[in-house]
Coordinates of C-alpha atoms in Angstrom, one line a residue:
Chain A
M14 CA 40.2 3.3 29.4
G15 CA 39.7 6.9 30.4
K16 CA 39.7 8.0 26.8
V17 CA 37.1 5.3 25.9
K18 CA 34.9 6.5 28.7
K19 CA 35.1 10.1 27.6
V20 CA 34.5 9.2 24.0
F21 CA 31.4 7.3 25.0
L22 CA 29.9 9.7 27.4
D23 CA 30.5 12.9 25.5
P24 CA 27.7 12.5 22.9
L25 CA 25.3 11.3 25.5
G26 CA 25.3 14.4 27.5
K27 CA 26.0 18.0 26.7
N28 CA 27.4 17.3 23.3
N29 CA 24.3 15.3 22.3
P30 CA 24.2 15.9 18.6
V31 CA 20.4 16.6 18.6
F32 CA 20.5 19.3 21.4
A33 CA 23.8 20.9 20.7
Q34 CA 23.4 21.2 17.0
I35 CA 19.8 20.1 16.1
L36 CA 21.4 17.7 13.8
G37 CA 19.7 14.9 11.9
I38 CA 16.2 15.2 13.3
C39 CA 14.7 15.3 9.8
S40 CA 14.5 11.7 9.1
T41 CA 13.1 10.5 12.4
L42 CA 10.9 13.3 13.6
A43 CA 8.3 12.2 11.0
V44 CA 7.8 8.8 12.6
T45 CA 7.8 9.9 16.2
N46 CA 4.0 9.8 16.4
R47 CA 4.4 6.1 17.2
L48 CA 6.8 4.6 19.7
D49 CA 7.4 1.3 17.8
N50 CA 8.3 3.1 14.5
T51 CA 10.6 5.4 16.3
V52 CA 12.5 2.5 18.0
V53 CA 13.0 0.8 14.7
M54 CA 14.2 4.0 13.0
T55 CA 16.6 4.8 15.8
L56 CA 18.0 1.3 15.7
G57 CA 18.6 1.8 12.0
V58 CA 20.4 5.0 12.6
L59 CA 22.4 3.5 15.4
F60 CA 23.4 0.6 13.2
T61 CA 24.4 2.9 10.4
T62 CA 26.3 5.4 12.6
T63 CA 28.3 2.8 14.4
L64 CA 29.3 0.7 11.4
S65 CA 30.0 3.6 9.0
S66 CA 32.2 5.4 11.6
F67 CA 34.0 2.1 12.1
T68 CA 34.4 1.4 8.4
I69 CA 35.5 4.9 7.5
S70 CA 38.0 4.9 10.3
L71 CA 39.4 1.6 9.1
L72 CA 39.9 3.0 5.6
R73 CA 40.9 6.5 6.6
K74 CA 44.5 6.2 5.7
Y75 CA 43.7 5.1 2.2
I76 CA 40.9 7.5 1.3
P77 CA 42.1 10.2 -1.1
S78 CA 41.3 13.6 0.3
R79 CA 39.6 14.8 -2.9
I80 CA 36.9 12.2 -3.0
R81 CA 36.5 12.0 0.7
M82 CA 32.8 13.0 0.8
M83 CA 31.9 10.7 -2.1
V84 CA 33.5 7.8 -0.3
E85 CA 31.8 8.6 3.0
T86 CA 28.4 9.0 1.3
L87 CA 28.9 5.7 -0.5
I88 CA 29.7 3.8 2.7
I89 CA 26.8 5.4 4.6
A90 CA 24.4 4.8 1.8
S91 CA 25.4 1.1 1.5
Y92 CA 24.7 0.5 5.2
V93 CA 21.3 2.3 4.9
I94 CA 20.3 0.2 1.9
V95 CA 21.1 -2.9 3.9
V96 CA 18.9 -1.7 6.7
D97 CA 16.1 -1.0 4.2
I98 CA 16.5 -4.4 2.6
V99 CA 16.4 -6.3 5.9
L100 CA 13.4 -4.3 7.2
R101 CA 11.5 -5.0 4.0
A102 CA 12.1 -8.7 4.2
Y103 CA 11.6 -9.4 7.9
Y104 CA 9.3 -6.6 9.1
P105 CA 7.2 -5.6 6.1
D106 CA 4.5 -3.9 8.1
I107 CA 6.9 -1.6 9.9
W108 CA 8.8 -1.0 6.6
K109 CA 5.6 0.2 5.0
Q110 CA 5.0 2.7 7.8
L111 CA 8.5 4.1 7.7
G112 CA 8.3 4.7 4.0
P113 CA 11.0 6.9 2.5
Y114 CA 12.3 7.9 5.9
V115 CA 14.6 4.9 6.1
G116 CA 16.4 6.1 3.0
L117 CA 16.7 9.5 4.4
I118 CA 19.0 8.2 7.1
I119 CA 21.7 8.8 4.5
T120 CA 21.3 12.5 4.6
N121 CA 21.2 12.5 8.4
C122 CA 23.8 15.1 9.2
I123 CA 24.9 13.3 12.4
I124 CA 26.3 10.4 10.5
M125 CA 28.3 12.5 8.0
G126 CA 29.2 14.8 10.8
R127 CA 30.8 12.1 13.0
A128 CA 32.5 10.6 10.0
E129 CA 34.2 13.9 9.1
A130 CA 34.8 15.1 12.6
F131 CA 35.9 11.9 14.3
A132 CA 36.2 8.8 12.2
M133 CA 38.6 10.4 9.7
S134 CA 41.2 11.1 12.4
N135 CA 40.8 8.5 15.0
P136 CA 41.5 4.7 15.3
P137 CA 38.7 2.3 14.5
G138 CA 38.0 1.2 18.1
L139 CA 37.4 4.7 19.3
S140 CA 35.4 5.5 16.2
L141 CA 33.1 2.6 16.7
I142 CA 32.4 3.8 20.3
D143 CA 31.9 7.4 19.1
G144 CA 29.5 6.2 16.5
L145 CA 27.7 4.0 19.0
A146 CA 27.4 6.8 21.5
S147 CA 26.2 9.4 19.0
G148 CA 23.6 6.9 17.8
I149 CA 22.4 6.3 21.4
G150 CA 22.4 9.9 22.3
Y151 CA 20.2 10.5 19.2
S152 CA 18.0 7.6 20.0
Y153 CA 17.0 8.4 23.5
V154 CA 15.9 11.9 22.6
L155 CA 13.7 10.8 19.8
I156 CA 12.3 7.9 21.8
A157 CA 11.4 10.3 24.6
I158 CA 9.6 12.6 22.2
A159 CA 7.8 9.6 20.6
A160 CA 6.7 8.3 24.0
V161 CA 5.1 11.7 24.9
R162 CA 3.6 12.1 21.5
E163 CA 2.0 8.7 21.3
L164 CA 0.8 8.9 24.9
L165 CA -0.8 12.3 24.6
G166 CA -1.9 11.9 21.1
S167 CA -3.4 8.4 21.1
G168 CA -3.5 7.4 24.7
T169 CA -1.3 4.4 23.9
L170 CA 2.3 3.3 24.3
W171 CA 3.6 0.8 21.8
G172 CA 0.0 0.2 20.8
F173 CA -1.1 -0.8 24.3
T174 CA -3.8 1.4 25.7
V175 CA -2.5 3.3 28.7
F176 CA -5.0 6.0 29.2
G177 CA -8.5 4.8 29.3
D178 CA -11.7 6.3 27.9
W179 CA -11.5 9.3 30.2
W180 CA -8.7 10.7 28.1
T181 CA -9.4 12.9 25.1
N182 CA -6.6 12.5 22.6
W183 CA -4.6 15.6 22.0
A184 CA -4.8 15.2 18.2
V185 CA -2.3 17.9 17.7
M186 CA 0.3 15.6 19.1
I187 CA 0.0 13.1 16.3
M188 CA 0.3 15.8 13.7
P189 CA 3.5 17.7 12.6
P190 CA 3.0 20.7 14.9
G191 CA 3.1 18.4 17.9
A192 CA 6.5 17.1 16.9
F193 CA 7.9 20.6 16.6
F194 CA 6.5 21.7 19.9
M195 CA 7.7 18.6 21.7
L196 CA 11.3 19.0 20.4
A197 CA 11.3 22.7 21.4
V198 CA 10.1 21.8 24.9
F199 CA 12.8 19.2 25.2
I200 CA 15.5 21.6 24.1
W201 CA 14.1 24.1 26.6
V202 CA 14.3 21.7 29.4
V203 CA 17.8 20.5 28.6
K204 CA 19.2 23.9 27.9
G205 CA 17.5 25.2 31.0
S206 CA 19.3 22.7 33.2
I207 CA 22.6 23.3 31.4
L208 CA 22.3 27.1 32.0
K209 CA 21.3 26.5 35.6
E210 CA 24.5 24.4 36.1
E211 CA 26.6 27.2 34.6
E212 CA 24.9 29.8 36.8
E213 CA 25.5 27.8 39.9
K214 CA 29.2 27.3 39.0
K215 CA 29.5 31.0 39.0
Chain P
M21 CA 2.0 4.8 -13.6
N22 CA -0.5 6.8 -11.7
E23 CA -2.5 8.8 -14.2
T24 CA -5.3 9.6 -11.9
I25 CA -3.4 12.2 -9.9
Y26 CA -3.2 15.5 -11.7
P27 CA 0.2 17.4 -11.7
V28 CA -1.4 20.8 -11.1
A29 CA -3.2 19.5 -8.0
I30 CA 0.1 18.0 -6.7
F31 CA 1.8 21.3 -7.4
F32 CA -0.5 23.3 -5.2
A33 CA -0.7 20.5 -2.6
A34 CA 3.1 20.3 -2.3
I35 CA 3.2 24.0 -1.5
F36 CA 0.3 24.3 1.0
T37 CA -1.4 21.2 2.3
N38 CA 1.6 18.8 2.3
N39 CA 4.5 21.2 2.6
I40 CA 7.7 19.2 2.5
L41 CA 9.0 21.0 5.7
L42 CA 5.9 21.7 7.7
T43 CA 4.1 18.4 7.1
N44 CA 6.9 16.0 6.1
Y45 CA 9.7 17.4 8.4
L46 CA 12.3 17.5 5.7
G47 CA 15.0 20.1 5.1
M48 CA 15.2 21.2 8.8
C49 CA 19.0 21.5 9.3
S50 CA 19.6 24.4 6.8
F51 CA 16.2 25.8 7.6
L52 CA 17.0 26.3 11.2
S53 CA 20.4 27.8 10.7
V54 CA 19.8 30.0 7.6
S55 CA 16.4 31.4 8.5
K56 CA 17.9 34.1 10.6
E57 CA 18.3 36.4 7.6
L58 CA 15.8 37.3 5.0
K59 CA 18.2 37.8 2.1
T60 CA 20.1 34.6 2.6
S61 CA 16.8 32.7 3.0
L62 CA 15.7 34.0 -0.3
G63 CA 18.9 32.9 -2.0
L64 CA 18.8 29.5 -0.4
G65 CA 15.1 29.1 -1.2
A66 CA 15.8 29.9 -4.9
A67 CA 18.7 27.5 -5.1
V68 CA 16.8 24.7 -3.4
T69 CA 13.8 25.1 -5.7
F70 CA 15.9 25.0 -8.7
V71 CA 17.9 21.9 -7.6
M72 CA 14.8 20.1 -6.3
A73 CA 12.8 20.5 -9.5
T74 CA 15.6 19.5 -11.7
T75 CA 16.9 16.5 -9.7
T76 CA 13.4 15.1 -9.2
L77 CA 13.1 15.2 -13.0
L78 CA 16.5 13.6 -13.5
N79 CA 15.9 11.0 -10.9
W80 CA 12.6 10.0 -12.4
I81 CA 14.3 9.5 -15.8
V82 CA 17.2 7.5 -14.2
Y83 CA 14.8 5.4 -12.1
H84 CA 12.3 4.5 -14.8
Q85 CA 14.6 4.3 -17.8
L86 CA 17.7 2.9 -16.2
L87 CA 17.2 1.3 -12.8
I88 CA 14.0 -0.5 -13.3
P89 CA 14.8 -2.1 -16.7
L90 CA 18.1 -3.3 -15.2
K91 CA 16.3 -4.4 -12.0
L92 CA 18.6 -2.3 -9.9
D93 CA 15.9 -0.3 -8.2
Y94 CA 17.2 -1.3 -4.8
L95 CA 20.3 0.9 -5.5
R96 CA 18.2 4.0 -5.9
F97 CA 19.4 5.5 -2.7
I98 CA 23.0 5.6 -3.9
V99 CA 22.1 6.5 -7.4
F100 CA 19.8 9.4 -6.4
I101 CA 22.4 10.9 -4.1
I102 CA 25.1 10.7 -6.8
V103 CA 22.8 12.4 -9.3
I104 CA 22.0 15.1 -6.8
A105 CA 25.7 15.6 -5.8
A106 CA 26.9 15.5 -9.4
F107 CA 24.2 18.0 -10.5
V108 CA 25.0 20.4 -7.7
Q109 CA 28.7 20.1 -8.5
L110 CA 28.0 20.8 -12.2
V111 CA 25.8 23.8 -11.4
E112 CA 28.4 25.2 -9.1
M113 CA 31.1 24.9 -11.8
I114 CA 28.8 26.5 -14.5
I115 CA 27.8 29.4 -12.3
E116 CA 31.4 30.1 -11.3
R117 CA 32.4 30.4 -14.9
V118 CA 29.4 32.2 -16.2
S119 CA 28.5 34.8 -13.6
E120 CA 30.6 36.1 -10.7
G121 CA 27.7 37.9 -9.3
L122 CA 25.4 34.9 -9.2
Y123 CA 28.2 32.8 -7.8
A124 CA 28.7 35.3 -5.0
A125 CA 25.0 35.2 -4.2
L126 CA 24.2 31.5 -4.6
G127 CA 27.5 29.7 -4.8
I128 CA 28.0 29.2 -1.1
F129 CA 24.6 27.5 -0.7
L130 CA 25.2 24.8 -3.2
P131 CA 27.3 22.4 -1.0
L132 CA 24.7 22.9 1.7
I133 CA 22.0 21.7 -0.6
T134 CA 23.6 18.4 -1.4
V135 CA 23.0 17.2 2.2
N136 CA 19.5 18.8 2.4
C137 CA 17.3 15.8 3.2
A138 CA 14.4 17.5 1.5
I139 CA 15.9 17.0 -2.0
L140 CA 16.6 13.3 -1.6
G141 CA 13.3 13.0 0.2
V142 CA 11.3 14.4 -2.7
S143 CA 12.9 11.9 -5.1
L144 CA 12.1 9.0 -2.7
F145 CA 8.5 10.1 -2.2
M146 CA 8.1 10.3 -6.0
V147 CA 9.2 6.7 -6.3
I148 CA 6.9 5.5 -3.5
R149 CA 3.9 7.3 -4.8
E150 CA 4.6 6.2 -8.4
Y151 CA 4.2 9.6 -9.9
S152 CA 4.3 10.2 -13.7
L153 CA 7.0 12.4 -15.2
A154 CA 4.8 15.5 -15.2
A155 CA 3.6 14.8 -11.7
S156 CA 7.1 14.4 -10.5
F157 CA 8.2 17.7 -11.9
A158 CA 5.2 19.4 -10.4
Y159 CA 5.9 17.8 -7.1
G160 CA 9.6 18.8 -7.2
L161 CA 8.9 22.3 -8.2
G162 CA 6.0 22.7 -5.7
S163 CA 8.0 21.2 -2.8
G164 CA 10.8 23.6 -3.6
I165 CA 8.5 26.6 -3.6
G166 CA 6.8 25.3 -0.4
W167 CA 10.1 25.0 1.3
S168 CA 11.1 28.4 0.2
L169 CA 7.8 29.8 1.5
A170 CA 8.4 28.3 4.9
I171 CA 12.0 29.6 5.2
L172 CA 11.0 33.1 4.0
A173 CA 8.2 33.3 6.4
M174 CA 10.4 32.1 9.2
A175 CA 13.1 34.6 8.3
G176 CA 10.6 37.4 8.4
I177 CA 9.3 36.3 11.8
R178 CA 12.8 35.9 13.3
Q179 CA 13.8 39.4 12.2
K180 CA 10.9 40.7 14.3
L181 CA 11.8 38.2 17.1
A182 CA 15.2 39.7 17.5
K183 CA 13.5 42.5 19.4
A184 CA 11.4 40.3 21.6
R185 CA 12.3 38.8 24.9
V186 CA 12.8 35.1 24.6
P187 CA 13.4 32.8 27.6
K188 CA 17.1 31.9 27.7
G189 CA 16.5 28.2 27.4
L190 CA 14.5 28.7 24.2
E191 CA 16.9 31.0 22.4
G192 CA 17.9 29.9 19.0
A193 CA 16.6 26.5 18.1
G194 CA 13.9 26.3 20.7
I195 CA 11.9 29.3 19.7
T196 CA 12.5 28.5 16.0
L197 CA 10.9 25.1 16.5
I198 CA 7.9 26.5 18.3
I199 CA 7.4 29.0 15.6
T200 CA 7.7 26.2 13.1
G201 CA 5.1 24.3 15.0
M202 CA 2.7 27.2 14.8
M203 CA 3.4 27.7 11.1
A204 CA 2.6 24.0 10.6
L205 CA -0.6 24.5 12.5
A206 CA -1.5 27.4 10.4
F207 CA -0.7 25.6 7.1
M208 CA -3.0 22.8 8.3
G209 CA -5.8 25.3 7.7
F210 CA -5.2 24.9 4.0
T211 CA -6.5 21.3 4.1
G212 CA -9.5 20.9 1.9
M213 CA -8.3 23.5 -0.5
I214 CA -7.0 20.9 -2.9
N215 CA -9.2 18.4 -4.5
I216 CA -7.4 15.5 -6.0
S217 CA -9.7 13.1 -7.7
Chain E
M21 CA 71.0 15.2 -12.4
S22 CA 68.2 16.9 -10.4
T23 CA 65.7 16.7 -13.2
E24 CA 66.1 12.9 -13.4
V25 CA 65.2 12.7 -9.7
E26 CA 62.3 15.0 -10.1
K27 CA 60.7 13.1 -13.0
P28 CA 59.9 9.9 -11.0
K29 CA 58.6 12.2 -8.2
K30 CA 56.2 14.0 -10.6
K31 CA 55.1 10.8 -12.0
N32 CA 54.4 9.4 -8.6
L33 CA 52.4 12.6 -7.7
F34 CA 50.4 12.3 -10.9
F35 CA 49.5 8.7 -10.0
M36 CA 48.5 9.7 -6.5
E37 CA 46.5 12.7 -7.5
R38 CA 44.7 11.3 -10.5
I39 CA 44.9 7.6 -11.0
Y40 CA 44.7 6.4 -7.4
P41 CA 41.5 8.2 -6.5
I42 CA 39.7 6.8 -9.5
F43 CA 41.0 3.3 -8.8
F44 CA 40.1 3.6 -5.1
M45 CA 36.6 4.9 -5.9
A46 CA 36.0 2.1 -8.4
A47 CA 37.2 -0.6 -6.1
I48 CA 35.3 0.6 -3.1
T49 CA 32.1 1.0 -5.2
V50 CA 32.4 -2.6 -6.4
V51 CA 33.0 -3.9 -2.9
F52 CA 30.1 -2.2 -1.3
I53 CA 27.6 -2.6 -4.1
S54 CA 28.4 -6.3 -4.1
V55 CA 27.6 -6.6 -0.4
V56 CA 24.4 -4.7 -0.9
S57 CA 23.4 -6.8 -3.9
W58 CA 24.1 -10.0 -1.9
F59 CA 21.7 -8.8 0.8
Y60 CA 19.1 -7.9 -1.8
L61 CA 19.3 -11.1 -3.7
S62 CA 19.1 -13.3 -0.7
T63 CA 15.9 -11.6 0.5
E64 CA 14.3 -11.3 -2.8
D65 CA 12.2 -14.4 -2.5
L66 CA 11.1 -13.6 1.0
V67 CA 9.9 -10.1 -0.1
L68 CA 7.9 -11.6 -2.9
L69 CA 6.4 -14.1 -0.5
N70 CA 5.5 -11.4 2.0
E71 CA 3.7 -9.5 -0.7
T72 CA 1.5 -12.4 -1.9
L73 CA 0.8 -13.4 1.7
F74 CA -0.1 -9.8 2.5
L75 CA -2.8 -9.7 -0.2
K76 CA -4.1 -13.1 0.9
R77 CA -4.2 -12.1 4.5
A78 CA -6.1 -8.9 3.5
V79 CA -8.7 -10.9 1.6
L80 CA -9.3 -13.2 4.5
Y81 CA -9.6 -10.2 6.9
A82 CA -12.2 -8.6 4.6
A83 CA -14.1 -11.9 4.5
D84 CA -14.1 -12.0 8.3
I85 CA -12.2 -15.3 8.4
E86 CA -9.5 -15.6 11.0
A87 CA -6.1 -16.0 9.4
P88 CA -3.3 -18.0 11.0
D89 CA 0.1 -16.4 11.5
D90 CA 2.0 -19.1 9.9
G91 CA 2.6 -18.7 6.2
Y92 CA 1.9 -22.3 5.2
A93 CA -1.2 -22.6 7.2
L94 CA -2.4 -19.3 5.7
E95 CA -1.7 -20.5 2.2
E96 CA -3.5 -23.8 2.9
L97 CA -6.6 -22.0 4.3
F98 CA -6.6 -19.6 1.3
Q99 CA -6.5 -22.5 -1.1
R100 CA -9.4 -24.1 0.6
R101 CA -11.7 -21.2 1.1
V102 CA -11.0 -18.7 -1.7
R103 CA -11.4 -18.7 -5.4
E104 CA -9.9 -15.9 -7.5
S105 CA -11.7 -14.6 -10.5
E106 CA -10.3 -15.4 -13.9
G107 CA -7.6 -13.3 -15.5
S108 CA -4.3 -12.1 -14.0
D109 CA -5.8 -9.0 -12.5
P110 CA -8.1 -10.3 -9.7
L111 CA -11.3 -8.2 -9.6
Y112 CA -13.0 -10.3 -7.0
F113 CA -12.6 -13.4 -4.8
R114 CA -15.3 -15.9 -4.1
I115 CA -15.3 -17.0 -0.5
L116 CA -16.4 -20.6 0.3
D117 CA -17.5 -22.1 3.6
E118 CA -16.1 -25.4 4.9
Q119 CA -18.6 -27.3 2.7
G120 CA -17.6 -25.6 -0.5
N121 CA -20.7 -23.4 -0.8
T122 CA -20.4 -19.7 -1.6
Q123 CA -20.3 -17.8 1.7
G124 CA -19.4 -14.4 0.3
L125 CA -17.6 -12.2 -2.1
V126 CA -14.5 -10.0 -1.8
L127 CA -14.1 -7.1 -4.3
F128 CA -10.7 -5.6 -5.1
T129 CA -11.0 -1.9 -5.8
I130 CA -8.7 0.9 -6.8
G131 CA -9.2 4.6 -6.2
A132 CA -7.4 7.9 -5.7
G133 CA -6.5 9.1 -2.2
L134 CA -5.1 12.4 -1.3
W135 CA -1.6 11.6 -2.2
G136 CA -1.7 8.5 -4.4
E137 CA -3.6 5.4 -5.1
I138 CA -5.6 3.6 -2.5
N139 CA -6.3 -0.1 -3.1
A140 CA -8.7 -2.0 -0.9
V141 CA -10.5 -5.3 -0.7
L142 CA -14.1 -5.2 0.5
G143 CA -16.0 -8.3 1.8
F144 CA -19.7 -8.8 1.2
D145 CA -22.3 -11.5 1.8
P146 CA -23.3 -13.6 -1.2
A147 CA -26.0 -11.1 -2.2
G148 CA -23.4 -8.3 -2.3
E149 CA -25.2 -6.2 0.2
T150 CA -24.1 -6.5 3.8
M151 CA -20.3 -6.0 4.3
T152 CA -18.2 -8.6 6.1
G153 CA -15.1 -6.4 6.4
L154 CA -12.6 -4.2 4.7
E155 CA -8.8 -4.0 4.3
F156 CA -6.4 -1.6 2.6
T157 CA -3.7 -3.2 0.5
K158 CA -2.1 0.0 -0.6
Q159 CA -2.2 3.6 0.5
N160 CA 0.2 6.6 0.7
E161 CA -1.7 8.9 3.0
T162 CA -0.1 11.0 5.7
P163 CA 1.2 8.9 8.5
G164 CA -0.7 9.6 11.7
L165 CA -3.5 11.3 9.8
G166 CA -4.9 9.8 6.6
A167 CA -3.0 6.6 7.2
R168 CA -5.2 5.9 10.2
I169 CA -7.6 4.3 7.8
T170 CA -5.5 1.2 8.3
E171 CA -6.1 1.2 12.1
A172 CA -8.3 -1.6 13.4
W173 CA -11.1 0.7 14.7
F174 CA -11.7 2.2 11.3
K175 CA -11.7 -1.1 9.5
E176 CA -13.8 -3.0 12.1
Q177 CA -16.7 -0.6 11.8
F178 CA -17.6 -2.0 8.4
R179 CA -18.5 -5.5 9.6
G180 CA -22.2 -6.2 9.3
K181 CA -23.0 -2.8 7.9
K182 CA -24.9 -2.0 4.7
G183 CA -23.8 0.7 2.3
P184 CA -24.0 3.3 0.7
F185 CA -22.4 5.1 3.6
V186 CA -22.3 8.6 5.1
M187 CA -19.4 10.0 7.1
V188 CA -19.8 11.7 10.4
P189 CA -17.2 13.2 12.9
E190 CA -15.0 10.6 14.6
G191 CA -16.7 8.9 17.5
T192 CA -20.3 9.9 16.6
A193 CA -21.4 7.2 14.2
A194 CA -24.7 5.8 15.4
A195 CA -27.0 4.8 12.5
A196 CA -26.3 1.7 10.4
N197 CA -25.1 3.6 7.5
E198 CA -22.9 6.1 9.4
L199 CA -19.1 5.8 9.5
D200 CA -16.6 7.5 11.8
S201 CA -14.3 9.7 9.7
I202 CA -10.8 10.6 10.8
T203 CA -10.2 13.8 12.7
G204 CA -7.8 16.0 10.8
A205 CA -7.9 13.8 7.7
T206 CA -11.0 15.1 5.9
R207 CA -9.7 14.7 2.4
T208 CA -8.6 11.1 2.9
S209 CA -11.8 10.3 4.7
Q210 CA -13.8 11.7 1.8
S211 CA -11.7 9.9 -0.8
V212 CA -12.1 6.6 1.0
L213 CA -15.8 7.1 1.4
G214 CA -16.1 7.6 -2.4
I215 CA -14.0 4.5 -3.1
I216 CA -16.1 2.4 -0.7
N217 CA -19.5 3.6 -1.9
N218 CA -18.4 2.9 -5.5
A219 CA -17.6 -0.6 -4.6
V220 CA -20.8 -1.0 -2.7
R221 CA -22.9 0.1 -5.6
T222 CA -21.3 -2.5 -8.0
A223 CA -21.2 -5.3 -5.4
A224 CA -24.8 -6.5 -5.9
A225 CA -24.3 -6.7 -9.7
T226 CA -21.0 -8.5 -9.3
A227 CA -22.6 -10.9 -6.9
K228 CA -25.3 -11.9 -9.4
E229 CA -22.6 -12.5 -12.0
V230 CA -20.7 -14.7 -9.6
N231 CA -23.7 -16.8 -8.7

């Protein structure tokens, strides 16, 4: 049980893939100007990360080492296509807004990274948890960024007006520079607290 | 097919007003890690431009001549990635045989390129925006140059930055992202330069 | 003796190195693509339905008729109140009131945006002068910038206005022919303005044809 806990908590905290390695932000950063789009995207990433880590771990003993990357890519791509198909059929409005970024989940370094680093050498149960945790760790960072961007940039949260007429929208927040700045601020805050912890330990 | 959008306009727009990295957020991973050095940035930029232009062209052909007639367009994600990976592999093998020097300079970047989201992204955008063959090539080439421009500018800035005092929490990724944000702001100034109509 | 033992080993190695990977790759490709294809085929009809409903919903929105959420109710309302023009490529829709008289006209128009095509449906009164509304059925503009033309505030400003229009900075539209543009999306705003004014100019002529 202890191992399960460790596997789960690790990617949520200091080893959060986004902070530690700035991995995989490409595909989602583009849609973080709206909270609802971001939630849907991160759910897609979560689904893909969890299931592909699980599947790859199940098959790990049979995958020939030479074609390892091709097999991993195939599996990841298949799950992403399923996400894309489901979104298009049941949530067409959101699907239109997400555009090509759903397909770009395939190139998300986190998913491939976890597959290589963990799923290939760990049992399916643990791999599932690792995938789940990495996905969650990824999600909350992007959701936090999206919340700030939408709030400051449009005065709304999930489409509901939060700031009234007194608020002048920070247009820069909706535009690309805003996303970069927000992510930088986030990293600054997190790294700052990690560094402080290390200072205090000394 | 979209005949009303001119390839030349798309070419310039892809470099400046809709830069694949600064406006569409694609290609960040390698951008953040490689932009520390000017020389490597140049090499990676060249490699990315080459691969991007060619694979966009190849993917257009595969998509319109193969996938659509066979009604398999929903498999485009898998097929595009395979085309990109296969092409990169092929290029790597050819370079290795043909030129030791070139391989030493560019060879290491090629595996890095396969997972570069910008390359797949450009092909996907091309499909969504229904570009013609010429427009797709212009878009691929332009996006590659735009990406290279961004990474070169970033490398130049970071070399100067090495001498500046950056708050500890911002070192590395943090300050790079802030600079990226400022570059994105600057590039927004190009809006209005291109007239597509 | 030793060579005979080595031979089967070499053969086995050959199999594992060359044949097995190909076999594995082929098998796994077949499995996964089949699963994906199943998902695709089972949602194909739904996707098609969504697309036709989307266009119909857009037409009703442009005609300022409230559209029900339910697909069947929407379809029924559409059949009752809208008549498509002849030909497979609809150029316009005639809007009828509950008694079957012409209440208005919705034009379908295509134009070029910043990044790709912009398709829109514009609603007018029977004379083709005052607008009843506007909806975009296709656009590829930058999300968060140009794509904001699909936001309610932008589309709502057309109701009851008479073109041709002029664009002013966001939030300052006052006169009857002024429209709020989108901050930071000048090119898209200008393209959309051109598309709308074009449609406005041809609306009166088309209205005469229809009547």
